[in-house]
PDB file of C-alpha atoms in Angstrom:
ATOM      1  CA  MET Y   1      30.924  85.108  55.284  1.00 56.00           C
ATOM      2  CA  SER Y   2      33.245  84.731  57.734  1.00 65.00           C
ATOM      3  CA  VAL Y   3      37.292  84.371  57.269  1.00 79.00           C
ATOM      4  CA  ILE Y   4      37.212  81.778  59.947  1.00 84.00           C
ATOM      5  CA  VAL Y   5      34.761  78.793  59.099  1.00 85.00           C
ATOM      6  CA  ASN Y   6      33.776  75.794  60.268  1.00 90.00           C
ATOM      7  CA  LYS Y   7      35.248  76.201  63.485  1.00 94.00           C
ATOM      8  CA  LYS Y   8      34.495  75.705  67.188  1.00 98.00           C
ATOM      9  CA  ILE Y   9      34.899  79.590  68.854  1.00 98.00           C
ATOM     10  CA  LEU Y  10      34.547  80.580  72.375  1.00 98.00           C
ATOM     11  CA  VAL Y  11      34.014  84.372  73.159  1.00 98.00           C
ATOM     12  CA  THR Y  12      34.349  85.093  76.725  1.00 98.00           C
ATOM     13  CA  GLY Y  13      32.694  88.400  77.354  1.00 96.00           C
ATOM     14  CA  GLY Y  14      30.538  87.644  74.829  1.00 96.00           C
ATOM     15  CA  ALA Y  15      27.006  89.568  76.181  1.00 96.00           C
ATOM     16  CA  GLY Y  16      29.484  92.611  75.761  1.00 93.00           C
ATOM     17  CA  PHE Y  17      29.295  95.778  73.070  1.00 88.00           C
ATOM     18  CA  ILE Y  18      32.318  94.060  71.302  1.00 91.00           C
ATOM     19  CA  GLY Y  19      32.052  90.590  72.226  1.00 95.00           C
ATOM     20  CA  SER Y  20      28.157  89.999  70.937  1.00 96.00           C
ATOM     21  CA  ASN Y  21      29.576  91.360  67.669  1.00 94.00           C
ATOM     22  CA  LEU Y  22      32.016  88.422  67.579  1.00 96.00           C
ATOM     23  CA  CYS Y  23      29.274  86.505  68.743  1.00 97.00           C
ATOM     24  CA  GLU Y  24      26.815  87.588  65.774  1.00 96.00           C
ATOM     25  CA  TYR Y  25      29.656  87.412  63.221  1.00 95.00           C
ATOM     26  CA  PHE Y  26      30.987  84.328  63.813  1.00 96.00           C
ATOM     27  CA  SER Y  27      27.830  82.476  64.215  1.00 96.00           C
ATOM     28  CA  SER Y  28      26.948  82.144  60.826  1.00 92.00           C
ATOM     29  CA  GLU Y  29      29.457  80.211  59.766  1.00 94.00           C
ATOM     30  CA  ASN Y  30      30.598  78.146  62.902  1.00 95.00           C
ATOM     31  CA  LYS Y  31      29.604  77.241  66.156  1.00 97.00           C
ATOM     32  CA  VAL Y  32      29.627  79.701  69.009  1.00 97.00           C
ATOM     33  CA  THR Y  33      29.512  79.815  72.886  1.00 98.00           C
ATOM     34  CA  CYS Y  34      29.792  83.084  74.745  1.00 98.00           C
ATOM     35  CA  LEU Y  35      30.553  82.564  77.799  1.00 98.00           C
ATOM     36  CA  ASP Y  36      29.593  85.568  80.027  1.00 97.00           C
ATOM     37  CA  ASN Y  37      28.810  86.300  83.675  1.00 97.00           C
ATOM     38  CA  LEU Y  38      26.547  89.257  83.021  1.00 96.00           C
ATOM     39  CA  SER Y  39      28.616  91.685  85.380  1.00 93.00           C
ATOM     40  CA  THR Y  40      28.787  94.504  82.431  1.00 91.00           C
ATOM     41  CA  GLY Y  41      27.376  92.639  79.498  1.00 92.00           C
ATOM     42  CA  PHE Y  42      23.703  92.175  78.941  1.00 93.00           C
ATOM     43  CA  GLU Y  43      21.989  89.388  77.817  1.00 95.00           C
ATOM     44  CA  LYS Y  44      19.955  91.563  75.370  1.00 96.00           C
ATOM     45  CA  ASN Y  45      23.148  92.103  73.026  1.00 96.00           C
ATOM     46  CA  ILE Y  46      22.609  88.134  72.073  1.00 96.00           C
ATOM     47  CA  GLU Y  47      18.812  87.664  72.490  1.00 96.00           C
ATOM     48  CA  HIS Y  48      18.563  87.371  68.868  1.00 96.00           C
ATOM     49  CA  LEU Y  49      21.013  84.838  68.751  1.00 97.00           C
ATOM     50  CA  LYS Y  50      19.813  82.099  70.695  1.00 94.00           C
ATOM     51  CA  SER Y  51      17.380  80.786  67.963  1.00 96.00           C
ATOM     52  CA  ASN Y  52      20.123  80.042  66.300  1.00 96.00           C
ATOM     53  CA  ASP Y  53      21.535  76.245  66.638  1.00 95.00           C
ATOM     54  CA  LYS Y  54      25.178  77.304  66.037  1.00 96.00           C
ATOM     55  CA  PHE Y  55      25.391  79.529  69.271  1.00 97.00           C
ATOM     56  CA  ARG Y  56      24.916  78.941  72.922  1.00 97.00           C
ATOM     57  CA  PHE Y  57      25.263  81.114  75.633  1.00 98.00           C
ATOM     58  CA  VAL Y  58      26.582  79.635  78.914  1.00 98.00           C
ATOM     59  CA  ASN Y  59      26.151  81.985  82.387  1.00 98.00           C
ATOM     60  CA  ALA Y  60      30.069  81.312  83.664  1.00 98.00           C
ATOM     61  CA  ASP Y  61      32.467  83.820  85.086  1.00 97.00           C
ATOM     62  CA  ILE Y  62      36.710  83.556  84.047  1.00 97.00           C
ATOM     63  CA  ARG Y  63      37.706  83.625  87.698  1.00 97.00           C
ATOM     64  CA  SER Y  64      36.617  79.955  87.797  1.00 98.00           C
ATOM     65  CA  TYR Y  65      39.696  77.966  86.609  1.00 98.00           C
ATOM     66  CA  ASP Y  66      36.997  75.447  86.574  1.00 98.00           C
ATOM     67  CA  ASP Y  67      34.529  77.351  83.757  1.00 98.00           C
ATOM     68  CA  CYS Y  68      37.138  77.866  82.010  1.00 98.00           C
ATOM     69  CA  LEU Y  69      38.465  74.378  81.873  1.00 98.00           C
ATOM     70  CA  LYS Y  70      35.280  73.244  80.697  1.00 98.00           C
ATOM     71  CA  TYR Y  71      33.922  75.664  78.389  1.00 98.00           C
ATOM     72  CA  THR Y  72      37.457  75.613  76.306  1.00 98.00           C
ATOM     73  CA  LYS Y  73      37.406  71.717  75.517  1.00 98.00           C
ATOM     74  CA  GLY Y  74      37.430  71.071  71.689  1.00 97.00           C
ATOM     75  CA  VAL Y  75      37.633  74.966  70.701  1.00 98.00           C
ATOM     76  CA  ASP Y  76      39.348  75.863  68.392  1.00 97.00           C
ATOM     77  CA  VAL Y  77      39.356  79.336  68.652  1.00 98.00           C
ATOM     78  CA  ILE Y  78      38.989  81.977  71.649  1.00 98.00           C
ATOM     79  CA  PHE Y  79      38.152  85.550  71.386  1.00 98.00           C
ATOM     80  CA  HIS Y  80      39.054  86.638  74.745  1.00 97.00           C
ATOM     81  CA  GLN Y  81      37.210  89.695  75.976  1.00 96.00           C
ATOM     82  CA  ALA Y  82      36.133  89.273  79.178  1.00 96.00           C
ATOM     83  CA  ALA Y  83      37.404  92.398  81.056  1.00 93.00           C
ATOM     84  CA  LEU Y  84      37.031  94.797  83.905  1.00 89.00           C
ATOM     85  CA  GLY Y  85      37.241  97.957  81.450  1.00 87.00           C
ATOM     86  CA  SER Y  86      37.109 101.395  82.805  1.00 87.00           C
ATOM     87  CA  VAL Y  87      39.955 103.309  84.145  1.00 87.00           C
ATOM     88  CA  PRO Y  88      37.951 104.970  86.729  1.00 87.00           C
ATOM     89  CA  ARG Y  89      36.786 101.880  88.135  1.00 91.00           C
ATOM     90  CA  SER Y  90      40.105 100.513  88.333  1.00 90.00           C
ATOM     91  CA  ILE Y  91      41.678 103.132  90.321  1.00 94.00           C
ATOM     92  CA  ASN Y  92      38.327 102.261  92.914  1.00 95.00           C
ATOM     93  CA  ASP Y  93      38.893  99.040  92.867  1.00 95.00           C
ATOM     94  CA  PRO Y  94      42.373  97.563  91.961  1.00 95.00           C
ATOM     95  CA  ILE Y  95      41.536  94.065  93.854  1.00 97.00           C
ATOM     96  CA  LYS Y  96      38.699  92.950  91.452  1.00 96.00           C
ATOM     97  CA  THR Y  97      39.951  94.642  88.222  1.00 95.00           C
ATOM     98  CA  ASN Y  98      43.260  92.532  89.097  1.00 95.00           C
ATOM     99  CA  GLU Y  99      40.904  89.505  89.801  1.00 96.00           C
ATOM    100  CA  ASN Y 100      38.763  89.951  86.206  1.00 95.00           C
ATOM    101  CA  ASN Y 101      41.820  91.121  83.963  1.00 96.00           C
ATOM    102  CA  ILE Y 102      44.926  89.024  85.067  1.00 97.00           C
ATOM    103  CA  ASP Y 103      43.506  86.345  87.063  1.00 97.00           C
ATOM    104  CA  GLY Y 104      40.322  85.277  84.687  1.00 97.00           C
ATOM    105  CA  PHE Y 105      43.306  86.160  81.964  1.00 98.00           C
ATOM    106  CA  LEU Y 106      45.964  83.983  83.038  1.00 98.00           C
ATOM    107  CA  ASN Y 107      42.482  81.020  83.893  1.00 98.00           C
ATOM    108  CA  MET Y 108      41.751  80.981  80.009  1.00 98.00           C
ATOM    109  CA  LEU Y 109      45.208  81.366  78.985  1.00 98.00           C
ATOM    110  CA  THR Y 110      45.971  77.976  81.000  1.00 98.00           C
ATOM    111  CA  ALA Y 111      42.595  76.435  80.330  1.00 98.00           C
ATOM    112  CA  ALA Y 112      43.738  76.948  76.333  1.00 98.00           C
ATOM    113  CA  LYS Y 113      47.130  75.211  77.009  1.00 98.00           C
ATOM    114  CA  GLU Y 114      45.607  72.244  78.787  1.00 98.00           C
ATOM    115  CA  ASN Y 115      42.697  71.805  75.980  1.00 98.00           C
ATOM    116  CA  LYS Y 116      45.264  72.307  73.137  1.00 97.00           C
ATOM    117  CA  VAL Y 117      43.367  75.354  71.780  1.00 97.00           C
ATOM    118  CA  LYS Y 118      45.253  76.626  69.017  1.00 94.00           C
ATOM    119  CA  ARG Y 119      44.577  80.151  68.766  1.00 96.00           C
ATOM    120  CA  PHE Y 120      43.724  82.800  71.549  1.00 98.00           C
ATOM    121  CA  VAL Y 121      42.682  86.508  70.697  1.00 97.00           C
ATOM    122  CA  TYR Y 122      42.340  88.881  73.193  1.00 94.00           C
ATOM    123  CA  ALA Y 123      41.422  92.585  73.674  1.00 90.00           C
ATOM    124  CA  ALA Y 124      44.567  94.394  75.034  1.00 85.00           C
ATOM    125  CA  SER Y 125      44.398  97.941  75.338  1.00 76.00           C
ATOM    126  CA  SER Y 126      46.084 101.164  73.782  1.00 72.00           C
ATOM    127  CA  SER Y 127      46.236 102.252  78.142  1.00 78.00           C
ATOM    128  CA  THR Y 128      49.592  99.786  77.408  1.00 78.00           C
ATOM    129  CA  TYR Y 129      51.077 102.924  75.563  1.00 71.00           C
ATOM    130  CA  GLY Y 130      50.816 104.648  79.164  1.00 77.00           C
ATOM    131  CA  ASP Y 131      52.948 108.316  79.650  1.00 80.00           C
ATOM    132  CA  HIS Y 132      55.030 107.685  76.238  1.00 85.00           C
ATOM    133  CA  LYS Y 133      54.538 110.704  74.673  1.00 84.00           C
ATOM    134  CA  ALA Y 134      55.460 109.902  71.117  1.00 83.00           C
ATOM    135  CA  MET Y 135      52.949 110.065  68.089  1.00 84.00           C
ATOM    136  CA  PRO Y 136      51.907 108.237  65.991  1.00 84.00           C
ATOM    137  CA  LYS Y 137      52.266 104.685  68.590  1.00 81.00           C
ATOM    138  CA  VAL Y 138      54.586 102.067  67.363  1.00 77.00           C
ATOM    139  CA  GLU Y 139      53.680  99.064  68.915  1.00 79.00           C
ATOM    140  CA  GLU Y 140      57.258  98.623  70.799  1.00 81.00           C
ATOM    141  CA  ASN Y 141      56.892 102.054  72.178  1.00 77.00           C
ATOM    142  CA  ILE Y 142      55.311 101.675  75.950  1.00 81.00           C
ATOM    143  CA  GLY Y 143      55.804 103.846  78.878  1.00 82.00           C
ATOM    144  CA  SER Y 144      54.673 103.066  82.243  1.00 83.00           C
ATOM    145  CA  PRO Y 145      51.374 102.146  82.779  1.00 79.00           C
ATOM    146  CA  LEU Y 146      49.318 104.911  84.376  1.00 85.00           C
ATOM    147  CA  SER Y 147      46.301 102.850  85.965  1.00 90.00           C
ATOM    148  CA  PRO Y 148      45.798  99.642  87.692  1.00 89.00           C
ATOM    149  CA  TYR Y 149      43.444  98.884  84.726  1.00 89.00           C
ATOM    150  CA  ALA Y 150      46.862  99.608  82.334  1.00 90.00           C
ATOM    151  CA  VAL Y 151      48.936  97.542  84.154  1.00 93.00           C
ATOM    152  CA  THR Y 152      46.510  94.445  83.573  1.00 94.00           C
ATOM    153  CA  LYS Y 153      46.636  94.970  80.258  1.00 93.00           C
ATOM    154  CA  LEU Y 154      50.141  95.473  79.806  1.00 94.00           C
ATOM    155  CA  VAL Y 155      50.223  91.769  82.469  1.00 96.00           C
ATOM    156  CA  ASN Y 156      48.073  90.216  79.949  1.00 96.00           C
ATOM    157  CA  GLU Y 157      50.747  91.295  76.902  1.00 96.00           C
ATOM    158  CA  LEU Y 158      53.296  89.842  78.677  1.00 96.00           C
ATOM    159  CA  TYR Y 159      52.028  86.346  80.356  1.00 98.00           C
ATOM    160  CA  ALA Y 160      50.232  86.080  76.372  1.00 97.00           C
ATOM    161  CA  LYS Y 161      54.131  86.094  75.253  1.00 97.00           C
ATOM    162  CA  VAL Y 162      55.300  83.825  77.465  1.00 98.00           C
ATOM    163  CA  PHE Y 163      52.535  81.031  76.789  1.00 97.00           C
ATOM    164  CA  SER Y 164      53.336  81.645  72.767  1.00 97.00           C
ATOM    165  CA  ASP Y 165      56.894  81.082  73.280  1.00 97.00           C
ATOM    166  CA  LEU Y 166      56.814  77.996  75.939  1.00 97.00           C
ATOM    167  CA  TYR Y 167      53.802  76.618  74.649  1.00 96.00           C
ATOM    168  CA  GLY Y 168      53.181  77.401  71.308  1.00 95.00           C
ATOM    169  CA  ILE Y 169      49.717  78.702  71.678  1.00 95.00           C
ATOM    170  CA  GLU Y 170      48.953  81.457  68.597  1.00 96.00           C
ATOM    171  CA  THR Y 171      48.417  84.075  70.725  1.00 97.00           C
ATOM    172  CA  ILE Y 172      46.896  87.672  68.854  1.00 93.00           C
ATOM    173  CA  GLY Y 173      46.275  90.887  71.222  1.00 91.00           C
ATOM    174  CA  LEU Y 174      44.556  93.521  69.764  1.00 86.00           C
ATOM    175  CA  ARG Y 175      44.986  97.130  71.638  1.00 73.00           C
ATOM    176  CA  TYR Y 176      41.973  98.870  71.348  1.00 74.00           C
ATOM    177  CA  PHE Y 177      42.052 102.421  71.286  1.00 72.00           C
ATOM    178  CA  ASN Y 178      38.219 103.924  70.918  1.00 73.00           C
ATOM    179  CA  VAL Y 179      35.812 101.574  69.769  1.00 71.00           C
ATOM    180  CA  PHE Y 180      31.783 102.337  68.807  1.00 62.00           C
ATOM    181  CA  GLY Y 181      29.156 100.294  67.319  1.00 67.00           C
ATOM    182  CA  LYS Y 182      25.998  98.609  67.462  1.00 68.00           C
ATOM    183  CA  ARG Y 183      24.654  97.665  71.039  1.00 70.00           C
ATOM    184  CA  GLN Y 184      27.466  99.625  72.565  1.00 68.00           C
ATOM    185  CA  ASP Y 185      26.072 101.027  76.183  1.00 66.00           C
ATOM    186  CA  PRO Y 186      25.247 104.607  75.324  1.00 63.00           C
ATOM    187  CA  ASN Y 187      25.343 105.128  79.357  1.00 66.00           C
ATOM    188  CA  GLY Y 188      29.023 103.569  79.452  1.00 62.00           C
ATOM    189  CA  GLY Y 189      32.197 105.803  80.068  1.00 57.00           C
ATOM    190  CA  TYR Y 190      32.800 105.921  76.823  1.00 55.00           C
TER     191      TYR Y 190
END
């Protein structure tokens, strides 16, 4: 049983590894919309959910503010998992990483503000700790970013804090380290 019940939930990146597990978990007790452009996610990850009348899939892109605005209407909680992951990919293509991870993130936050979404839970990253050497890692002790990907995830945290302070949106960032489980891409970099 889900701790969140009878809510309208939007999961961005919902056809990805983590997002598809969130869609599966929450769609038993809530209305869940999975938003994914399938650039790194897979429709096969959510195929088993399509017969559930509490679940719907939309092929849309967080880089489109209009898509973000449209699909955040009436939503209670956003689980923002959409991003272009991979440190090596960000080194090879920092512009595309920025478009997805900063522009897309800001689109989602702004749409959440406009549509009065109360809670915004997002995928942060352990890359935010950067070159800070101390162990164990402590939330407030971060260093300088070591990749374009790390820069985008740090900027996400800064934007989330500002939107929380200015507009009252409850933002929660989860700094993932190494996540594994069902529907993880065995051919992925991690």
